[in-house]
Structure formats: C-alpha cells, structure tokens
Coordinates of C-alpha atoms and ligand atoms in Angstrom, one line a residue:
M1 CA 32.6 19.3 1.8
N2 CA 32.8 19.7 -1.9
K3 CA 30.8 17.2 -4.0
H4 CA 30.1 16.8 -7.7
I5 CA 26.7 15.4 -8.6
A6 CA 25.7 14.2 -12.1
V7 CA 22.1 15.2 -12.6
I8 CA 19.8 13.3 -15.0
R9 CA 16.5 15.0 -15.3
G10 CA 15.2 12.7 -18.0
D11 CA 11.7 12.7 -19.4
G12 CA 8.1 13.4 -18.3
I13 CA 7.9 14.6 -14.8
G14 CA 11.7 14.0 -14.4
P15 CA 12.8 17.6 -14.8
E16 CA 10.1 18.9 -12.4
I17 CA 10.9 16.5 -9.5
V18 CA 14.7 16.9 -9.9
N19 CA 14.4 20.7 -9.8
E20 CA 12.7 20.4 -6.3
A21 CA 15.4 18.0 -5.1
L22 CA 18.1 20.4 -6.2
K23 CA 16.4 23.2 -4.3
V24 CA 16.6 21.0 -1.2
L25 CA 20.2 20.1 -1.7
D26 CA 21.1 23.8 -2.2
K27 CA 19.5 24.7 1.1
V28 CA 21.4 21.9 2.9
A29 CA 24.6 23.1 1.3
E30 CA 24.0 26.7 2.5
L31 CA 23.1 25.5 6.0
F32 CA 26.0 23.1 6.5
G33 CA 28.7 25.0 4.5
H34 CA 29.0 22.4 1.7
T35 CA 29.4 22.9 -2.0
F36 CA 27.4 20.7 -4.4
R37 CA 28.4 21.1 -8.0
Y38 CA 25.9 19.8 -10.6
T39 CA 26.6 18.5 -14.1
D40 CA 23.6 17.9 -16.4
V41 CA 23.6 14.5 -18.1
D42 CA 21.3 13.6 -21.1
M43 CA 19.7 10.2 -20.7
G44 CA 16.5 8.6 -21.9
G45 CA 14.0 9.9 -24.5
C46 CA 15.5 13.4 -24.4
A47 CA 18.9 12.0 -25.3
I48 CA 17.4 10.0 -28.2
D49 CA 15.8 13.3 -29.5
K50 CA 19.1 15.2 -29.1
W51 CA 21.8 12.6 -29.8
G52 CA 20.0 9.6 -31.4
D53 CA 21.2 7.5 -28.4
P54 CA 19.5 7.0 -24.9
L55 CA 22.9 7.3 -23.2
P56 CA 25.9 8.4 -25.3
E57 CA 29.3 7.3 -24.0
R58 CA 30.3 10.9 -23.1
E59 CA 27.1 11.3 -21.0
L60 CA 27.9 8.0 -19.2
A61 CA 31.5 9.3 -18.7
K62 CA 30.1 12.4 -16.9
C63 CA 28.3 10.0 -14.4
L64 CA 31.4 7.9 -13.9
S65 CA 33.5 10.9 -13.0
S66 CA 31.0 12.3 -10.5
D67 CA 30.7 11.6 -6.8
S68 CA 27.1 10.4 -7.3
V69 CA 24.2 10.5 -9.8
L70 CA 20.7 11.9 -9.1
L71 CA 18.1 10.7 -11.6
G72 CA 14.5 11.7 -12.1
A73 CA 12.9 9.2 -14.5
V74 CA 13.1 8.3 -18.2
G75 CA 10.7 7.0 -20.9
G76 CA 7.3 7.9 -22.3
T77 CA 4.9 7.0 -25.1
K78 CA 6.7 9.3 -27.6
W79 CA 9.5 6.7 -27.8
N80 CA 7.3 3.5 -27.8
D81 CA 8.0 2.8 -31.5
V82 CA 11.8 3.3 -31.5
P83 CA 13.8 0.1 -32.0
G84 CA 14.5 -2.0 -28.8
H85 CA 18.2 -1.1 -28.5
L86 CA 17.2 2.6 -28.6
R87 CA 14.5 2.6 -26.0
P88 CA 14.9 5.2 -23.2
E89 CA 15.1 2.4 -20.6
K90 CA 18.2 1.0 -22.3
G91 CA 20.0 4.1 -21.2
L92 CA 19.1 3.2 -17.6
L93 CA 20.3 -0.4 -17.9
R94 CA 23.5 0.8 -19.5
L95 CA 24.0 3.3 -16.7
R96 CA 23.5 0.7 -14.0
A97 CA 25.9 -1.8 -15.7
G98 CA 28.4 1.0 -16.5
M99 CA 28.5 2.2 -12.8
G100 CA 28.6 -1.5 -11.6
V101 CA 25.9 -0.8 -9.0
Y102 CA 25.2 -4.3 -7.8
S103 CA 23.2 -3.4 -4.7
N104 CA 19.8 -1.8 -4.9
N105 CA 18.4 -0.5 -1.7
R106 CA 14.7 0.3 -1.5
P107 CA 13.0 1.3 1.8
A108 CA 9.4 0.3 2.5
K109 CA 8.4 2.9 5.0
I110 CA 5.0 4.1 5.9
W111 CA 4.8 7.7 7.1
P112 CA 2.4 7.8 10.1
Q113 CA 0.7 10.8 8.5
L114 CA -0.2 8.7 5.4
S115 CA -1.3 5.5 7.1
D116 CA -4.7 5.7 5.5
A117 CA -3.1 5.5 2.0
S118 CA -2.0 1.8 2.6
P119 CA -4.2 -0.9 1.1
L120 CA -3.5 -3.0 4.2
K121 CA -5.8 -3.2 7.2
K122 CA -5.3 -0.4 9.8
S123 CA -4.5 -3.0 12.5
I124 CA -1.5 -4.2 10.4
V125 CA -0.4 -0.7 9.4
D126 CA -0.5 0.4 13.1
Q127 CA 2.2 -2.2 13.9
G128 CA 4.5 -0.1 11.8
I129 CA 6.0 -0.6 8.3
D130 CA 9.7 0.3 8.1
F131 CA 12.0 -2.1 6.4
I132 CA 14.6 -2.1 3.6
I133 CA 15.0 -4.5 0.7
V134 CA 18.6 -5.0 -0.4
R135 CA 18.4 -6.5 -3.9
E136 CA 21.3 -7.9 -6.0
L137 CA 21.0 -5.8 -9.2
I138 CA 23.5 -7.0 -11.8
G139 CA 23.5 -10.8 -11.6
G140 CA 21.1 -13.8 -11.5
I141 CA 18.6 -14.8 -14.1
Y142 CA 18.3 -11.3 -15.7
F143 CA 22.0 -11.5 -16.6
G144 CA 22.2 -15.2 -17.5
T145 CA 22.1 -16.7 -21.0
H146 CA 18.8 -16.4 -22.7
K147 CA 17.9 -18.5 -25.6
T148 CA 14.9 -19.8 -27.5
E149 CA 15.1 -22.9 -29.7
G150 CA 11.9 -23.9 -31.4
D151 CA 9.2 -24.3 -28.8
T152 CA 11.7 -24.2 -25.9
A153 CA 13.0 -21.1 -24.1
T154 CA 15.8 -21.1 -21.5
D155 CA 17.0 -18.5 -19.1
V156 CA 20.0 -19.3 -16.9
L157 CA 20.1 -18.4 -13.2
Q158 CA 23.6 -18.4 -12.0
Y159 CA 25.3 -16.9 -8.9
S160 CA 28.9 -17.2 -7.7
K161 CA 30.0 -17.3 -4.1
K162 CA 31.7 -13.9 -4.7
E163 CA 28.5 -12.3 -6.1
I164 CA 26.5 -13.5 -3.1
E165 CA 29.2 -12.5 -0.6
R166 CA 29.3 -8.9 -1.8
I167 CA 25.6 -8.3 -1.7
G168 CA 25.4 -10.3 1.6
R169 CA 27.8 -7.9 3.2
I170 CA 25.7 -5.0 2.2
G171 CA 22.7 -6.7 3.8
F172 CA 24.6 -7.2 7.1
E173 CA 26.1 -3.7 7.1
T174 CA 22.6 -2.2 6.4
A175 CA 21.2 -4.2 9.3
Q176 CA 24.1 -3.1 11.6
K177 CA 23.0 0.5 11.0
R178 CA 19.3 -0.3 11.9
Q179 CA 17.6 -2.9 14.1
K180 CA 20.3 -5.5 13.5
K181 CA 17.8 -8.0 12.0
L182 CA 18.6 -9.5 8.6
C183 CA 16.2 -11.8 6.7
S184 CA 17.8 -13.7 3.8
V185 CA 15.2 -14.6 1.2
E186 CA 15.7 -17.5 -1.3
K187 CA 14.1 -20.7 -2.6
S188 CA 16.6 -23.2 -1.2
N189 CA 14.0 -26.0 -1.1
V190 CA 14.2 -26.1 -4.9
L191 CA 17.1 -24.1 -6.4
D192 CA 20.8 -24.9 -6.2
S193 CA 21.7 -21.2 -6.5
S194 CA 19.5 -20.6 -3.5
R195 CA 21.2 -23.4 -1.5
L196 CA 24.6 -21.7 -2.3
W197 CA 23.0 -18.3 -1.3
K198 CA 21.9 -19.7 2.1
K199 CA 25.3 -21.3 2.8
V200 CA 27.2 -18.2 2.0
M201 CA 24.9 -16.0 4.1
H202 CA 25.4 -18.3 7.1
R203 CA 29.1 -18.3 6.7
L204 CA 29.1 -14.4 6.5
A205 CA 26.9 -14.3 9.6
E206 CA 30.0 -15.5 11.6
E207 CA 31.6 -12.1 10.7
Y208 CA 28.6 -10.1 11.9
P209 CA 27.7 -11.6 15.3
D210 CA 25.8 -8.4 16.3
V211 CA 23.2 -9.1 13.5
A212 CA 20.5 -11.7 13.9
L213 CA 20.2 -13.6 10.6
S214 CA 17.0 -15.5 9.6
D215 CA 16.1 -17.4 6.4
M216 CA 12.8 -17.2 4.6
L217 CA 11.6 -18.9 1.4
V218 CA 10.5 -16.3 -1.2
D219 CA 6.9 -17.5 -1.5
N220 CA 6.5 -17.2 2.3
C221 CA 8.1 -13.8 2.2
A222 CA 5.6 -12.6 -0.4
M223 CA 2.8 -13.6 2.1
Q224 CA 4.6 -12.2 5.2
I225 CA 5.1 -8.7 3.6
V226 CA 1.3 -8.3 3.5
K227 CA 0.5 -10.3 6.6
N228 CA 3.0 -9.0 9.1
P229 CA 5.4 -6.4 7.6
A230 CA 6.4 -5.2 11.0
Q231 CA 8.6 -8.3 11.5
F232 CA 11.1 -7.1 8.9
D233 CA 14.1 -4.8 9.4
V234 CA 16.3 -5.7 6.4
I235 CA 15.6 -8.2 3.7
V236 CA 18.5 -9.3 1.4
T237 CA 17.7 -11.3 -1.8
E238 CA 18.7 -12.0 -5.3
N239 CA 17.8 -10.0 -8.4
M240 CA 14.5 -11.4 -9.6
F241 CA 13.1 -12.1 -6.1
G242 CA 14.1 -8.6 -5.1
D243 CA 12.5 -7.1 -8.2
I244 CA 9.1 -8.7 -7.4
L245 CA 9.2 -8.3 -3.6
S246 CA 10.3 -4.6 -3.7
D247 CA 7.3 -3.7 -5.9
E248 CA 5.0 -5.5 -3.5
A249 CA 6.6 -3.7 -0.6
S250 CA 6.3 -0.3 -2.2
M251 CA 2.6 -0.9 -2.8
I252 CA 1.8 -1.5 0.9
T253 CA 3.2 1.9 1.8
G254 CA 0.4 3.3 -0.4
S255 CA 2.1 5.9 -2.5
I256 CA 4.6 5.5 -5.4
G257 CA 5.5 9.1 -5.4
M258 CA 7.0 9.0 -1.9
I259 CA 9.6 6.2 -2.3
P260 CA 13.3 6.7 -2.9
S261 CA 16.0 4.2 -3.9
S262 CA 19.8 3.9 -4.0
S263 CA 22.0 1.6 -6.1
L264 CA 25.6 1.2 -5.0
G265 CA 28.7 -0.7 -6.2
V266 CA 32.2 -0.8 -5.0
T267 CA 33.2 2.8 -5.4
G268 CA 30.7 4.7 -3.2
C269 CA 29.5 6.6 -6.3
G270 CA 25.8 5.7 -6.2
L271 CA 22.8 6.1 -8.3
Y272 CA 19.8 7.7 -6.5
E273 CA 16.3 7.8 -8.0
P274 CA 12.7 7.6 -7.0
I275 CA 11.1 4.2 -7.7
H276 CA 8.4 5.6 -10.1
G277 CA 8.5 6.3 -13.8
S278 CA 8.2 9.5 -15.8
A279 CA 4.4 9.7 -15.3
P280 CA 3.6 11.2 -18.8
D281 CA 0.0 11.6 -17.8
I282 CA 0.8 14.4 -15.4
A283 CA 4.0 15.7 -16.9
G284 CA 4.3 19.5 -17.3
Q285 CA 1.3 20.2 -15.1
D286 CA 3.0 20.9 -11.7
K287 CA 1.2 17.9 -10.2
A288 CA 4.0 15.5 -9.5
N289 CA 5.0 14.5 -6.0
P290 CA 8.7 15.3 -5.7
I291 CA 9.2 13.6 -2.3
G292 CA 10.6 10.3 -3.7
T293 CA 13.3 12.3 -5.4
I294 CA 14.0 14.6 -2.4
L295 CA 14.3 11.5 -0.2
S296 CA 16.6 9.9 -2.9
A297 CA 18.8 13.0 -2.5
A298 CA 18.8 12.4 1.3
M299 CA 19.9 8.8 0.7
M300 CA 22.8 10.1 -1.5
L301 CA 24.0 12.3 1.4
R302 CA 23.7 9.4 3.9
F303 CA 25.2 6.6 1.9
S304 CA 27.6 8.2 -0.6
F305 CA 28.7 11.4 1.2
D306 CA 28.7 10.3 4.8
M307 CA 26.4 13.2 5.7
A308 CA 23.9 11.4 8.1
L309 CA 23.0 14.6 9.9
E310 CA 22.2 16.4 6.7
A311 CA 20.1 13.4 5.5
D312 CA 18.2 13.5 8.8
V313 CA 17.5 17.2 8.4
I314 CA 15.9 16.5 4.9
E315 CA 13.8 13.6 6.3
N316 CA 12.6 15.7 9.2
A317 CA 11.7 18.5 6.8
V318 CA 9.5 16.1 4.8
S319 CA 7.9 14.8 8.0
A320 CA 7.2 18.4 9.1
Y321 CA 5.6 19.2 5.7
L322 CA 3.3 16.2 6.1
D323 CA 2.4 17.2 9.7
Q324 CA 1.6 20.7 8.4
G325 CA -1.2 19.1 6.3
F326 CA 0.2 19.7 2.8
R327 CA -0.4 17.1 0.1
T328 CA 0.2 16.7 -3.6
A329 CA -2.7 15.3 -5.6
D330 CA -1.5 11.7 -5.5
I331 CA -1.8 11.6 -1.7
M332 CA -4.5 14.1 -1.1
S333 CA -7.1 13.4 1.5
E334 CA -10.0 15.2 3.2
G335 CA -9.0 18.2 5.3
M336 CA -5.5 18.6 3.8
T337 CA -4.2 21.5 1.7
M338 CA -3.4 20.6 -1.9
V339 CA -0.2 21.9 -3.3
G340 CA 1.7 21.5 -6.6
C341 CA 5.2 20.1 -7.2
R342 CA 7.0 23.4 -6.9
Q343 CA 5.1 24.5 -3.8
C344 CA 5.8 21.1 -2.2
G345 CA 9.6 21.7 -2.8
D346 CA 9.4 25.2 -1.5
L347 CA 7.6 24.2 1.7
I348 CA 10.1 21.4 2.4
V349 CA 12.9 23.8 1.9
K350 CA 11.3 26.2 4.4
N351 CA 11.3 23.3 7.0
I352 CA 15.0 22.6 6.6
R353 CA 16.7 23.6 9.7
K354 CA 19.5 22.2 12.0
G355 CA 18.4 20.6 15.3
Ligands
LIG1 P1 4.8 5.6 -13.7 O1 5.5 5.3 -12.4 O2 5.4 6.7 -14.5 O3 3.3 6.1 -13.4 C1 2.3 5.3 -12.8 C2 1.2 6.1 -12.2 O4 1.7 6.8 -11.0 C3 0.7 7.3 -13.1 O5 -0.6 7.4 -12.9 C4 1.5 8.5 -12.6 O6 0.8 9.7 -12.8 C5 1.7 8.2 -11.1 N1 2.9 8.7 -10.6 C6 4.2 8.2 -10.8 N2 5.0 9.0 -10.2 C7 4.3 10.0 -9.6 C8 4.7 11.1 -8.8 N3 6.0 11.4 -8.5 N4 3.7 11.9 -8.3 C9 2.4 11.7 -8.6 N5 2.0 10.6 -9.3 C10 3.0 9.8 -9.8 O7 4.7 4.3 -14.5 P2 4.2 4.0 -16.0 O8 3.1 4.9 -16.3 O9 4.0 2.6 -16.1 O10 5.5 4.4 -16.9 C11 5.7 5.7 -17.6 C12 7.0 5.6 -18.2 O11 8.0 5.6 -17.2 C13 7.2 4.4 -19.1 O12 7.9 4.9 -20.3 C14 8.1 3.5 -18.3 O13 9.0 2.7 -19.1 C15 9.0 4.6 -17.6 N6 9.6 4.1 -16.3 C16 10.8 4.6 -16.0 C17 11.4 4.3 -14.8 C18 12.7 4.9 -14.5 O14 13.1 5.9 -15.1 N7 13.4 4.4 -13.5 C19 10.8 3.4 -13.9 C20 9.5 2.9 -14.2 C21 8.9 3.3 -15.4

C-alpha cells in the first residue's frame, strides 16, 4: 500500500520522538512492502518563528490532503508571551477543527512490565487495566457560546441528536472490535443534554445487539476508574467529561510518555499524537520516551490504513523491548537498563518482525 503521511514535529521533544516513530514506520514499510511518503508540516511555536502564525493555511492544507497526520507536540515557554490568537496551541485547535476530527480515542492500558509505575494499589492493578475512552471532541460546552456580562459568566452546553449519534456509533464500533462492552457516561440526573445523550445511546444500542451497553453517571465513573478500572472496556462520553476522565485514566497507567491517541472524523484521515506535551525541561537531551508517539503511529496503521497486522507487530515490538529490560528515564526502575530516546527507537525497530 502507498500512504501519504503529514508529519508535524512541532516543538520541544516533538522532533526527537517523531524521528523515532518514523524509523519504526520505515521498518514496517520495508517488512510489509508498503510505501509511506512523508510531508513535513510546520505547526506550533516553530511555525510562529518561521511564518508568524501557529498554523498557516498552506500548512493546514498539507494535512487535509494527506492520508493521516502524525504529530509530536507543540508549545513551550518561549511563546508564553505571544498574544492569545498566536499561541502554539491555537495551531492544534485549528488543526482539529479543520480536519473535523470529532472522535478522540485514548487507550488507558497498563503494560504488565510497568505495573509498579501505577499510583493504584497492586491488588487493583493486578486485575488489569485496559480500556479506551472515546471522547466527543468538537462539540459540547467547549464549542458553545461563551459570554461574561458584569459579574455573570455563561458557557452553553449543547448537543444535537446527530452529534451524539455519530460519536455513539464510534463507541459501539470500537466496542465491537474489543470485549463488546460499552459504558455511556453522562449526567442525566441533572442535565437535559445528558438525558438526550442517554436516549440516543439506547436507541443506537438496538443497531448493535452484540454490544452490551451500560450507563454511568460521570461522578461515579470518576470513582470507578480508580476503584475498579478492570470493569471497563470502552467508555463513550461528551467533550468535557471525556477531557477530565481521560486525564484521570492516563494517570492510573503510571506514565505519560507511553500513551498514544487518535482523533478521527468522517474521512478516515486521522490525527495521531502522544497525549503528553512538548516537555521543554528535557528537550534536546535525548531523554524523551518516544513510545507514546510510536504507539500513535501503530494506531494510525490500525484505524486509518486498515493495517491491523502491522499495528500488532509494532505493539509486540514495544512489549518485547520492555521485556528485555530497557527503560527511558521517565519509567526507569531498579535492575533495568537506562536508554535514551534514539536508542529506545533503535531497539524497538530491532524487535520488529513478522509472526
Ligand atoms: P508535558 O506533557 O510537556 O510535560 C509534563 C512532564 O512530563 C514533564 O516533566 C516532562 O518532562 C514529562 N514528559 C512529557 N512527555 C514525556 C516523554 N515523552 N518522555 C519523558 N518525559 C515526558 O506538559 P507541560 O510541561 O505542562 O507542557 C509543556 C508544553 O507542552 C506547554 O507549552 C503545553 O501547552 C504544551 N502541551 C502541548 C500538547 C500537545 O502538543 N498536544 C499537549 C499538552 C501540553
């Protein structure tokens, strides 16, 4: 297969971690006979420095004409004082809106080799943590009207049946590919938008009889994620609830550097990025953990390119690397061998093999 990937290295550790993910993609291409063509896109602080704009139109256009986008991270203290509309993160919001990626998919998975890194009790971790949060990304309160009049501020939370249906379907389809358990999270004891959410989800459930749908109030879900995370397979929820719950979920897996994410819209052209930021404190020191980005590349293969086998091969290579006892500084523990960002990428590439 021939695929065109828009590559946003971004700022801070972004270029370092993306380089390692590209090494991995190149090895997969060689092994499976694919061609991955890369186009560099300037976004974030580096684009402000070069073009005076965190995402110039022509850079966005490169992303829109690609088969998918791989992003490192953007931002950093250097751009703290630029005006709000020029902040590096504005480029990211413009990219998400421009691509129409309404479905954010973030796995919360603990690698057995790293179970000590979780802040949860061993007895809870040992039950297994492996679930996905599907978050609606371009609707809800973040995109409603915001206004402040005198001493009163208002933010409007609005969802249409259509918006709920399209993210709901992603939830059901994600569950169909896993353990077939979908938990719909809302606040239907208080909010009208959540009552509509619940109603639409139950109507959709009739179309997916193979998936077991359950409902949970968001406050209870926040407790259950730390009390009994093993109960979850797929969680589907609206924008703000998903924002908060997915940060909580990433924390229980113990390491921000390990977690990938995907954001998808109607076209199949997705945005793939690790969940962490540009880590300016360790930038340029070969200390970053590139695994979140490498696993984001694996998600790209699985979800946008229909290359499940190739994605499995990358995930198995990461697992083998952890089994071999190698660790970057962020997940280092006694008895393990410390490696830098580049060596981590090289060792994972070495582990890439079919079967
Ligand atoms: P951060 O995620 O960059 O860093 C938090 C801590 O985690 C730091 O100590 C950092 O060294 C460590 N860390 C993060 N990723 C790591 C990795 N791969 N390997 C090892 N350690 C890692 O969060 P922050 O410091 O709050 O933000 C820094 C900048 O990143 C800010 O400008 C922020 O706006 C931006 N940001 C960007 C994105 C994005 O591009 N999607 C997301 C979040 C934050």
